[in-house]
mmCIF file with all atom_site columns, C-alpha atoms in Angstrom:
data_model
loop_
_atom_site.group_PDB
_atom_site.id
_atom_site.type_symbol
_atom_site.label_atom_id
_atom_site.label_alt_id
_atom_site.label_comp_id
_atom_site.label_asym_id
_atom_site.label_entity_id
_atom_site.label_seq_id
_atom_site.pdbx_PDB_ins_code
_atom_site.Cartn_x
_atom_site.Cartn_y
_atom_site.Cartn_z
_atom_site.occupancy
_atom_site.B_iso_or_equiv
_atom_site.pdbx_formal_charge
_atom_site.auth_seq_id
_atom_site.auth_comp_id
_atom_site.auth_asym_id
_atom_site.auth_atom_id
_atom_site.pdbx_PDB_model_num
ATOM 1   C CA . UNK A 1 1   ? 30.536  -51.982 -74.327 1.00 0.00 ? 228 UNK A CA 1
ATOM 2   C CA . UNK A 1 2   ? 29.002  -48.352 -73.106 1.00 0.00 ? 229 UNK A CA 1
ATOM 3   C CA . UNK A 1 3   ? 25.700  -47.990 -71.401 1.00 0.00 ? 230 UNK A CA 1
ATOM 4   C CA . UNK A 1 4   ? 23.869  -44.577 -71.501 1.00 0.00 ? 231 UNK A CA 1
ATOM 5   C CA . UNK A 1 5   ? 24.111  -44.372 -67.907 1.00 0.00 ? 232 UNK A CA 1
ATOM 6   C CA . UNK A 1 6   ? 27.420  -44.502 -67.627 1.00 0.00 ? 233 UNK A CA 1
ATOM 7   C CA . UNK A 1 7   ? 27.535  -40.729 -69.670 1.00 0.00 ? 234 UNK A CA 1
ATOM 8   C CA . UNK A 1 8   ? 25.202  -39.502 -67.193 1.00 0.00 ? 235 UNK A CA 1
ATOM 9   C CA . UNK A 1 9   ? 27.588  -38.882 -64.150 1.00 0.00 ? 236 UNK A CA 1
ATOM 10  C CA . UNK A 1 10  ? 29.263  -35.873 -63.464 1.00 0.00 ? 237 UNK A CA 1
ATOM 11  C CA . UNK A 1 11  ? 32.282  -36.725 -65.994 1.00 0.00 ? 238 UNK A CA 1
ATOM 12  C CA . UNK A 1 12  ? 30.052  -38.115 -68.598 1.00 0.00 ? 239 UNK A CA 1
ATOM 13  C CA . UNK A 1 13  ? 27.494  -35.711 -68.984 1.00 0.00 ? 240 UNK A CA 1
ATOM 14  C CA . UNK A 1 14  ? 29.745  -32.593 -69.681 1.00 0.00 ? 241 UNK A CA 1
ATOM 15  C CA . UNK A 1 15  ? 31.751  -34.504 -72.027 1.00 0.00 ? 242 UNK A CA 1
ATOM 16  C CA . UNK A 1 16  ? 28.310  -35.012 -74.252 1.00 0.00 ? 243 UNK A CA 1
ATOM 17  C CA . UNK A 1 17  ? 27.400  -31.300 -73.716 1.00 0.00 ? 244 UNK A CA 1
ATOM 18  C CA . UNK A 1 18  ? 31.258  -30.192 -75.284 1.00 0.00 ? 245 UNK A CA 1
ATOM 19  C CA . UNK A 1 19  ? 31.117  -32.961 -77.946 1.00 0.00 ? 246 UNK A CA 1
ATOM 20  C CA . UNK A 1 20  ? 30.667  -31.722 -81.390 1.00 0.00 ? 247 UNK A CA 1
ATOM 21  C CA . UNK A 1 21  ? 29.340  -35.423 -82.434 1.00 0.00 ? 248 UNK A CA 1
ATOM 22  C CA . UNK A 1 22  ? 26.065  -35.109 -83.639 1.00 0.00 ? 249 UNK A CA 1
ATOM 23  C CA . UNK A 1 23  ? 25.163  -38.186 -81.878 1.00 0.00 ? 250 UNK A CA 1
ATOM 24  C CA . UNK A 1 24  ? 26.156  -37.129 -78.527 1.00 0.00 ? 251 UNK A CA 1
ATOM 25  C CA . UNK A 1 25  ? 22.699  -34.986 -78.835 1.00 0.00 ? 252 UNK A CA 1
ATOM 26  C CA . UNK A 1 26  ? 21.024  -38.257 -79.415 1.00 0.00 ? 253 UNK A CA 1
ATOM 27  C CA . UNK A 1 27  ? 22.292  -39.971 -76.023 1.00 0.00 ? 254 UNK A CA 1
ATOM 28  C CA . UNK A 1 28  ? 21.482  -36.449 -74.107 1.00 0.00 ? 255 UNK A CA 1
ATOM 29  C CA . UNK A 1 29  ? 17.796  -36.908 -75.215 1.00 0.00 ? 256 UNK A CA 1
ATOM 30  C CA . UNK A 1 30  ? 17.433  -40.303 -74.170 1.00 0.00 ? 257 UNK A CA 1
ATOM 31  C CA . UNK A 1 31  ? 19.196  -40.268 -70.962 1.00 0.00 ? 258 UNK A CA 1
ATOM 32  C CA . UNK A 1 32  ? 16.734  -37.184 -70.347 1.00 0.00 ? 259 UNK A CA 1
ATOM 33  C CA . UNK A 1 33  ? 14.095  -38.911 -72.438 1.00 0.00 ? 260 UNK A CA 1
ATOM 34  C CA . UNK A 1 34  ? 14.323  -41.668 -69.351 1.00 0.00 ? 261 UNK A CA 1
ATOM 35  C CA . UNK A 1 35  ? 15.498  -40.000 -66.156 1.00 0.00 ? 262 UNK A CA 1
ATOM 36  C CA . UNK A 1 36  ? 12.673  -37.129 -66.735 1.00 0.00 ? 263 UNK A CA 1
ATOM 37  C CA . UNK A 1 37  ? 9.287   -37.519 -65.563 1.00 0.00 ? 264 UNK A CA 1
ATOM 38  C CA . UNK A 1 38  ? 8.049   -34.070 -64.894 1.00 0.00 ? 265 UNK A CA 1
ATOM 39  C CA . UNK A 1 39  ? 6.894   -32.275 -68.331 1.00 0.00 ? 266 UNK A CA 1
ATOM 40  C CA . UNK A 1 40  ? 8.041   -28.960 -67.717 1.00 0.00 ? 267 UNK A CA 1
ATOM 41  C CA . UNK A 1 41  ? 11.880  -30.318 -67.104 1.00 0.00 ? 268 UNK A CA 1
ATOM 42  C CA . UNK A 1 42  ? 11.336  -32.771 -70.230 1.00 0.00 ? 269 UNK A CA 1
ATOM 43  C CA . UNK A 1 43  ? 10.250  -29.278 -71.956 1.00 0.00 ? 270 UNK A CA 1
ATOM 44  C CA . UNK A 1 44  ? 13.300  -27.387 -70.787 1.00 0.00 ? 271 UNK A CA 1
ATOM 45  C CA . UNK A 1 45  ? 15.669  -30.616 -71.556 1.00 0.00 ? 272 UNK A CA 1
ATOM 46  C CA . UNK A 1 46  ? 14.294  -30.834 -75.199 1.00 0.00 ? 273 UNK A CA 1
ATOM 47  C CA . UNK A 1 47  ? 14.592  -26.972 -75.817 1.00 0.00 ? 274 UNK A CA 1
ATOM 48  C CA . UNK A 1 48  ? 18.075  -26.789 -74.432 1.00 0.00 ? 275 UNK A CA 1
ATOM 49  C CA . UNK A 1 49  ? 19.077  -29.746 -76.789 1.00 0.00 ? 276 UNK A CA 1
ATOM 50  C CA . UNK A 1 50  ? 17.608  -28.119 -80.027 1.00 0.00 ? 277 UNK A CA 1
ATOM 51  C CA . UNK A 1 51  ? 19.062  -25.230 -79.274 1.00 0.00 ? 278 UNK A CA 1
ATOM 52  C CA . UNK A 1 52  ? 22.519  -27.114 -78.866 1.00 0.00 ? 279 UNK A CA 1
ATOM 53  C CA . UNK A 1 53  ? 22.137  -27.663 -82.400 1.00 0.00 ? 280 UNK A CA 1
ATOM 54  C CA . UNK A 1 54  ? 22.044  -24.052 -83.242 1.00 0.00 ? 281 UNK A CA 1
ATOM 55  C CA . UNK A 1 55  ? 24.715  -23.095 -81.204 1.00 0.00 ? 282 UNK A CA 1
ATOM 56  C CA . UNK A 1 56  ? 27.103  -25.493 -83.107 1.00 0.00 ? 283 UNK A CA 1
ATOM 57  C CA . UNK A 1 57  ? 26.072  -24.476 -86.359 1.00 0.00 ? 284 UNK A CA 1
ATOM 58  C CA . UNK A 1 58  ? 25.330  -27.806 -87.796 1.00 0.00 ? 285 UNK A CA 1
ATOM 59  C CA . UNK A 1 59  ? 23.918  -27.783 -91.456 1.00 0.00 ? 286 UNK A CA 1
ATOM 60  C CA . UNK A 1 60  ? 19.812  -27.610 -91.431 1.00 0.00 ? 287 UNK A CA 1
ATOM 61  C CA . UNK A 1 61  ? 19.501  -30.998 -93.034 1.00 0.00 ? 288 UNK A CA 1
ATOM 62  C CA . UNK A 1 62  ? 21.617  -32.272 -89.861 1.00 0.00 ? 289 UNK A CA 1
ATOM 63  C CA . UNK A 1 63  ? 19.402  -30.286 -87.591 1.00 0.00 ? 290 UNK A CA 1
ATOM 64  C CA . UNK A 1 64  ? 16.187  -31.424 -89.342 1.00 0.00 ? 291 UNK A CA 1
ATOM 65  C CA . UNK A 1 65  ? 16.980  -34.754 -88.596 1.00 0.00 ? 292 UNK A CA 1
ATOM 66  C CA . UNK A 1 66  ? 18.230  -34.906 -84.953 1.00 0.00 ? 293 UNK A CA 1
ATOM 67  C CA . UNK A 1 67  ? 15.501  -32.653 -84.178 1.00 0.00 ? 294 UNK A CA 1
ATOM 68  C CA . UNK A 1 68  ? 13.096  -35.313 -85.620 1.00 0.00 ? 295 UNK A CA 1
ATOM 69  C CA . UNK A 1 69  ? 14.829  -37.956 -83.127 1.00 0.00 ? 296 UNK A CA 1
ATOM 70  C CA . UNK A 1 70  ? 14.729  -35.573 -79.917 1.00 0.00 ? 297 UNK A CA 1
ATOM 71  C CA . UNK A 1 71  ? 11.281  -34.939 -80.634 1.00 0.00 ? 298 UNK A CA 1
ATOM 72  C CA . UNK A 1 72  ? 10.474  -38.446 -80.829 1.00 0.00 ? 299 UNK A CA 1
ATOM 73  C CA . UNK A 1 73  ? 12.516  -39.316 -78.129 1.00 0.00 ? 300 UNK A CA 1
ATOM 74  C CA . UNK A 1 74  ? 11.117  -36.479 -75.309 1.00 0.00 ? 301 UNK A CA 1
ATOM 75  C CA . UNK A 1 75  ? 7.232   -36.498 -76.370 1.00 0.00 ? 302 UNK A CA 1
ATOM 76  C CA . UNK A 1 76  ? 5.445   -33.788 -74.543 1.00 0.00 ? 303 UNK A CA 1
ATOM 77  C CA . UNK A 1 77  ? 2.165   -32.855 -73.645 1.00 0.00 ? 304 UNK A CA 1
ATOM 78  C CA . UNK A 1 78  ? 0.260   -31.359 -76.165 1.00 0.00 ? 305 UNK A CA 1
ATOM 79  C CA . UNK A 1 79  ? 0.015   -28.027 -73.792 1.00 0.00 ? 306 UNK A CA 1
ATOM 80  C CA . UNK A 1 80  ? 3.393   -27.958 -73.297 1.00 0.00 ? 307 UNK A CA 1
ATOM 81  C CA . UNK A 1 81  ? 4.251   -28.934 -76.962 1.00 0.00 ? 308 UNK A CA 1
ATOM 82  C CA . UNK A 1 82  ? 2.501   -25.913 -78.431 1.00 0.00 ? 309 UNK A CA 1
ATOM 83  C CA . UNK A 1 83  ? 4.790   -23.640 -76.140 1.00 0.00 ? 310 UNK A CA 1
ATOM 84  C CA . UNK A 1 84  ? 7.325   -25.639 -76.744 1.00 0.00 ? 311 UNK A CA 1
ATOM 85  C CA . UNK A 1 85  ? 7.110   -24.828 -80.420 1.00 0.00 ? 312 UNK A CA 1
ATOM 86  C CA . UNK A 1 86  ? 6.608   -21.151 -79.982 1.00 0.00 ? 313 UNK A CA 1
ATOM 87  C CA . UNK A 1 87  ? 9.744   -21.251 -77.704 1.00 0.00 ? 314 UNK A CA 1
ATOM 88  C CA . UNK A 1 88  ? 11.399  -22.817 -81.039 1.00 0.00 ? 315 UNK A CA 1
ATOM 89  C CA . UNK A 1 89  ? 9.879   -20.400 -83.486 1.00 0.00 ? 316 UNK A CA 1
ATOM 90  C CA . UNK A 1 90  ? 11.100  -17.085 -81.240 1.00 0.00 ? 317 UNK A CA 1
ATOM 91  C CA . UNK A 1 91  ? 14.537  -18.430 -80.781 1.00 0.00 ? 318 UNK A CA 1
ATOM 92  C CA . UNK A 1 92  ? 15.243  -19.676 -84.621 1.00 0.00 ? 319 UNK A CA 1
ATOM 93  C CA . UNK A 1 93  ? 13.417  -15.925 -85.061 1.00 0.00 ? 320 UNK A CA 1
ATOM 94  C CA . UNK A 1 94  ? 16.380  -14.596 -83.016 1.00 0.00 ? 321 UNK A CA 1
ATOM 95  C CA . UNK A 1 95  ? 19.307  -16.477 -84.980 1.00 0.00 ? 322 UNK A CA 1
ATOM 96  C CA . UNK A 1 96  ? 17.452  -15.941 -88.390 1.00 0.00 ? 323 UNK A CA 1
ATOM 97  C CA . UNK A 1 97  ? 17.504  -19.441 -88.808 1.00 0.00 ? 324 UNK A CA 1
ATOM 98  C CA . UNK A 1 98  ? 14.265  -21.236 -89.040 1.00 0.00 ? 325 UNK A CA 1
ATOM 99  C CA . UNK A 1 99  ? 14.130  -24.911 -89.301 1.00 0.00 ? 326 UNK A CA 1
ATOM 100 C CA . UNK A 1 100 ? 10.526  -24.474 -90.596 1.00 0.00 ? 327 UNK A CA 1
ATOM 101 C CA . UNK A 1 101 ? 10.232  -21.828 -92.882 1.00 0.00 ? 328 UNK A CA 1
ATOM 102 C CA . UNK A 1 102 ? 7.695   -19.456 -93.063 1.00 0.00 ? 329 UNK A CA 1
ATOM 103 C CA . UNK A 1 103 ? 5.543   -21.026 -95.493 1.00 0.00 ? 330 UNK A CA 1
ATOM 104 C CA . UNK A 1 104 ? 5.640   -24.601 -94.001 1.00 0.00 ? 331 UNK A CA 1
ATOM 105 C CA . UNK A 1 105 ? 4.320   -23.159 -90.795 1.00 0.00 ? 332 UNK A CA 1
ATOM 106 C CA . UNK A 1 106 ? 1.284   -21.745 -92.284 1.00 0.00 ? 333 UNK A CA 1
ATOM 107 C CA . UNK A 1 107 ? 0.709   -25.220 -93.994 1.00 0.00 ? 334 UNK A CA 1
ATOM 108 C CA . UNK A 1 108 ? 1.167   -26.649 -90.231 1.00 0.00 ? 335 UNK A CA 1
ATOM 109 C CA . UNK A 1 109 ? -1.439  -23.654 -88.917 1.00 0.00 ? 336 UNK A CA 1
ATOM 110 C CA . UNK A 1 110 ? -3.653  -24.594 -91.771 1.00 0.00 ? 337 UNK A CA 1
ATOM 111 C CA . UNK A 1 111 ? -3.451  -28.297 -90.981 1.00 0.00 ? 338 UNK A CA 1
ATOM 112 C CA . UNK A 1 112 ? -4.823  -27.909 -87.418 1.00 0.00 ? 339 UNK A CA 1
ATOM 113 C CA . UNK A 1 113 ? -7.482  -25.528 -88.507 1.00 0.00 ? 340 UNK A CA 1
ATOM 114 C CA . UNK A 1 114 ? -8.647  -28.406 -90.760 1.00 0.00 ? 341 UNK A CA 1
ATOM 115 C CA . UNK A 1 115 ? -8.454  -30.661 -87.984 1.00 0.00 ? 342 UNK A CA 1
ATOM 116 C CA . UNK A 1 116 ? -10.492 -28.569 -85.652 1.00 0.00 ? 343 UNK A CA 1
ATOM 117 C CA . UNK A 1 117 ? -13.279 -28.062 -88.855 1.00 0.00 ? 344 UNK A CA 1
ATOM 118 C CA . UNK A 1 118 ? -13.445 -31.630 -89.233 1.00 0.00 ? 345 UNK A CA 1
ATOM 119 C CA . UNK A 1 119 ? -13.553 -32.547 -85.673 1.00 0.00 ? 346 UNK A CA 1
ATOM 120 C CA . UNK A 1 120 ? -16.657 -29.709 -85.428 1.00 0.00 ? 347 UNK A CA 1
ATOM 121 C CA . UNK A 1 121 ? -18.204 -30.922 -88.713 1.00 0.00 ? 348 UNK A CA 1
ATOM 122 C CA . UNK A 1 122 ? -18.151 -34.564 -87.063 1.00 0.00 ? 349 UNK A CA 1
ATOM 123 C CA . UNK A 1 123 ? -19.458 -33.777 -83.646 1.00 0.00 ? 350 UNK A CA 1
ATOM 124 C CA . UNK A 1 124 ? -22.193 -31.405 -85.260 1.00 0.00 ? 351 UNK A CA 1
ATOM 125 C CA . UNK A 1 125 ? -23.060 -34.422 -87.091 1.00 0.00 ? 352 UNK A CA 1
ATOM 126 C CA . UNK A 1 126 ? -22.870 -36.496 -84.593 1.00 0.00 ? 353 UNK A CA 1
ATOM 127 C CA . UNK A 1 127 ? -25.425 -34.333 -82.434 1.00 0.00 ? 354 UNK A CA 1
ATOM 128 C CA . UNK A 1 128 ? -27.868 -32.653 -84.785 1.00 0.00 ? 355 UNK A CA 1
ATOM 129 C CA . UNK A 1 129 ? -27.515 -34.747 -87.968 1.00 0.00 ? 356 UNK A CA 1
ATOM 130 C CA . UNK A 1 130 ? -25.694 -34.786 -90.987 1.00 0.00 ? 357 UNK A CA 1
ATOM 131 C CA . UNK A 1 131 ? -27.859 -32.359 -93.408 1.00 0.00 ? 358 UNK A CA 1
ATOM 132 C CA . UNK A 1 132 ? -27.119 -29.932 -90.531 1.00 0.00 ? 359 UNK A CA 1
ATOM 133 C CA . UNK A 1 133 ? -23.522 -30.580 -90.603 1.00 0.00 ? 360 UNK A CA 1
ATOM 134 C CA . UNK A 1 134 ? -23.466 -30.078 -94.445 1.00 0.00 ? 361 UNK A CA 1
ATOM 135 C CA . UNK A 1 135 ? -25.741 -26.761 -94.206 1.00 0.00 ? 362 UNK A CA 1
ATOM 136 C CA . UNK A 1 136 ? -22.741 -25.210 -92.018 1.00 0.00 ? 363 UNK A CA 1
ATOM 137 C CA . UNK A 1 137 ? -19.582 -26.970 -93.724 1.00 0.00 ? 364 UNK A CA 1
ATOM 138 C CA . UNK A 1 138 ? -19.155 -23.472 -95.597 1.00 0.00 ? 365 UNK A CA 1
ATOM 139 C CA . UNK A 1 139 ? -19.336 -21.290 -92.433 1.00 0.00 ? 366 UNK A CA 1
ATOM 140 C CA . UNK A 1 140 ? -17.270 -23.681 -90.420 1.00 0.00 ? 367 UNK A CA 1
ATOM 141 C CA . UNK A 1 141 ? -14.383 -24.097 -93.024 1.00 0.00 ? 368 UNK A CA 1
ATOM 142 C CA . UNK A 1 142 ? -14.151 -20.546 -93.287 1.00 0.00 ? 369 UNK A CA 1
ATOM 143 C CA . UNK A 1 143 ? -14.002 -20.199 -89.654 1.00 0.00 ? 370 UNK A CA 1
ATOM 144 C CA . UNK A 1 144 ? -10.486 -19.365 -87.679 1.00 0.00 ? 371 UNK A CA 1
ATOM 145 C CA . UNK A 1 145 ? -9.251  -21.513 -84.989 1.00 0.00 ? 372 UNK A CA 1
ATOM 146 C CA . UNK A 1 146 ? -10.304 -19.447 -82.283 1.00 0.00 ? 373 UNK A CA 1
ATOM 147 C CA . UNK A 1 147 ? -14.072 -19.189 -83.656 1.00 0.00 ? 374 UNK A CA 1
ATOM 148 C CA . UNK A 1 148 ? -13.821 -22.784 -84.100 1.00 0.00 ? 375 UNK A CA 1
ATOM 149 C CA . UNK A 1 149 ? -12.906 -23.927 -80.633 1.00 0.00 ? 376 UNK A CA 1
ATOM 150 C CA . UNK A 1 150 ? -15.712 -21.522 -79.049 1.00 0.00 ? 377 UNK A CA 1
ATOM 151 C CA . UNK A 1 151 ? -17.958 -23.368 -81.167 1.00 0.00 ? 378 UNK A CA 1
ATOM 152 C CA . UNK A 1 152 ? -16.556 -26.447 -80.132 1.00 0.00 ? 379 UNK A CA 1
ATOM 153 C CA . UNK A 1 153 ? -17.251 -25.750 -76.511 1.00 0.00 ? 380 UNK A CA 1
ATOM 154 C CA . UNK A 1 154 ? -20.720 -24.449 -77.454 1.00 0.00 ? 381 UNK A CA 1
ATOM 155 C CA . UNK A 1 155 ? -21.538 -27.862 -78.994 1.00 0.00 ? 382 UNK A CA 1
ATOM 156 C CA . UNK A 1 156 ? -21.882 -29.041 -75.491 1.00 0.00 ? 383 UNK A CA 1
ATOM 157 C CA . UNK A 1 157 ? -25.238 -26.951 -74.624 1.00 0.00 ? 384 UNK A CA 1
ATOM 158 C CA . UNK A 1 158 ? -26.229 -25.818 -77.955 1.00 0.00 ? 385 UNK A CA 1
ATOM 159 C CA . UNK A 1 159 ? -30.137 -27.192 -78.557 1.00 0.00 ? 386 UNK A CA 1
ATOM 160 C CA . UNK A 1 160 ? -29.816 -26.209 -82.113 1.00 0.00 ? 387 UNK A CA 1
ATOM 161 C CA . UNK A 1 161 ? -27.229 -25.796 -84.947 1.00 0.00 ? 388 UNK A CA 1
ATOM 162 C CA . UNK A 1 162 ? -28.583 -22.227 -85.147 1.00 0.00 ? 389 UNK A CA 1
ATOM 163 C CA . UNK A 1 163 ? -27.286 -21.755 -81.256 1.00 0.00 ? 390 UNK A CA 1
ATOM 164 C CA . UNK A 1 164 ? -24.022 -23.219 -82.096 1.00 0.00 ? 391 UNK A CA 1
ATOM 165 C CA . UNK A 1 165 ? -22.703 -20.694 -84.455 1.00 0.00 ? 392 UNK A CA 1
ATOM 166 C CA . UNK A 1 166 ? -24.196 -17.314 -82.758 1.00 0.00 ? 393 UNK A CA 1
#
C-alpha cells in the first residue's frame, strides 16, 4: 500500500514529474490539490500540470480528460480561473494545439453572455417589475458583456429602467 504523501518528498515528487503515466498527473494535482492553500500557487500548480500534458504529447482525448480531473481537483477562484484560462488559451495558441477549439470557445463566451443577460433581466425584474424587464429583454440580449456588467453595476442606483441603460 502507497499513500500520496509518500510521492511528495524529494525522491517522490521528481519521479511523478519524469513519469510518462498519465496518472502520475493525477497524484501531482491532488497532492497540490491538498498541500496548496494560497490561489495564486494552486493557479501556477494547475497550469504547470496542464501544460505537462502538452509537453508529453499525449493524444487530445487523453488530455481532455485529465484536464477535466485537474480542474476538478485544484478549483480556483473565479478571478483567478478566468486568467487561468487565458493563460491556457495563449499557451495551446503557442503549440497550435487547442484543447478547445475555436468554435467551442465562442459557444463558452456566448454562454456567459447569456448568463450575465439573464442575471440583468432577473435583477431588473426584481427591482422595477417584470413588464419593464420584458420592454428591455431585446436591448439587453443584444448587449455585449462589457455593456452588460456596467449595467449591472448601474442597477444598484438606477431610479428608473430608463437610467439603467443610458
Amino acid at each position: 500500500m502507497v499513500k500520496l504523501i509518500d510521492w511528495d518528498t524529494p525522491e517522490g515528487w521528481p519521479a511523478l514529474e519524469a513519469s510518462e503515466n498519465p496518472f502520475a498527473l493525477v497524484v501531482m494535482a491532488q497532492i497540490r490539490a491538498k498541500a496548496t492553500t494560497d490561489a495564486e500557487t494552486r493557479k501556477a500548480w494547475k497550469f504547470r500540470l496542464i501544460r505537462l500534458m502538452y509537453d508529453r504529447g499525449y493524444a487530445r482525448k487523453t488530455i481532455l480528460e485529465l484536464f477535466r480531473v485537474i480542474d476538478w481537483m485544484i478549483q480556483l477562484p473565479a478571478t483567478l480561473e478566468t486568467a487561468f484560462r487565458q493563460e491556457i488559451f495563449t499557451y495551446e495558441e503557442s503549440k497550435q494545439m487547442p484543447y478547445v477549439t475555436t468554435v467551442e470557445r465562442a459557444g463558452i463566451e456566448k454562454g456567459y453572455r447569456q448568463g450575465e443577460a439573464d442575471l440583468l433581466l432577473w435583477l431588473i425584474e426584481n427591482k422595477f417589475g417584470a413588464d419593464s424587464a420584458e420592454a428591455l429583454r431585446e436591448r439587453i440580449e443584444a448587449a455585449d458583456s462589457d455593456t452588460l456588467r456596467r449595467w449591472s453595476v448601474r442597477i444598484l442606483t438606477a431610479d428608473t429602467p430608463d437610467a439603467l441603460l443610458q
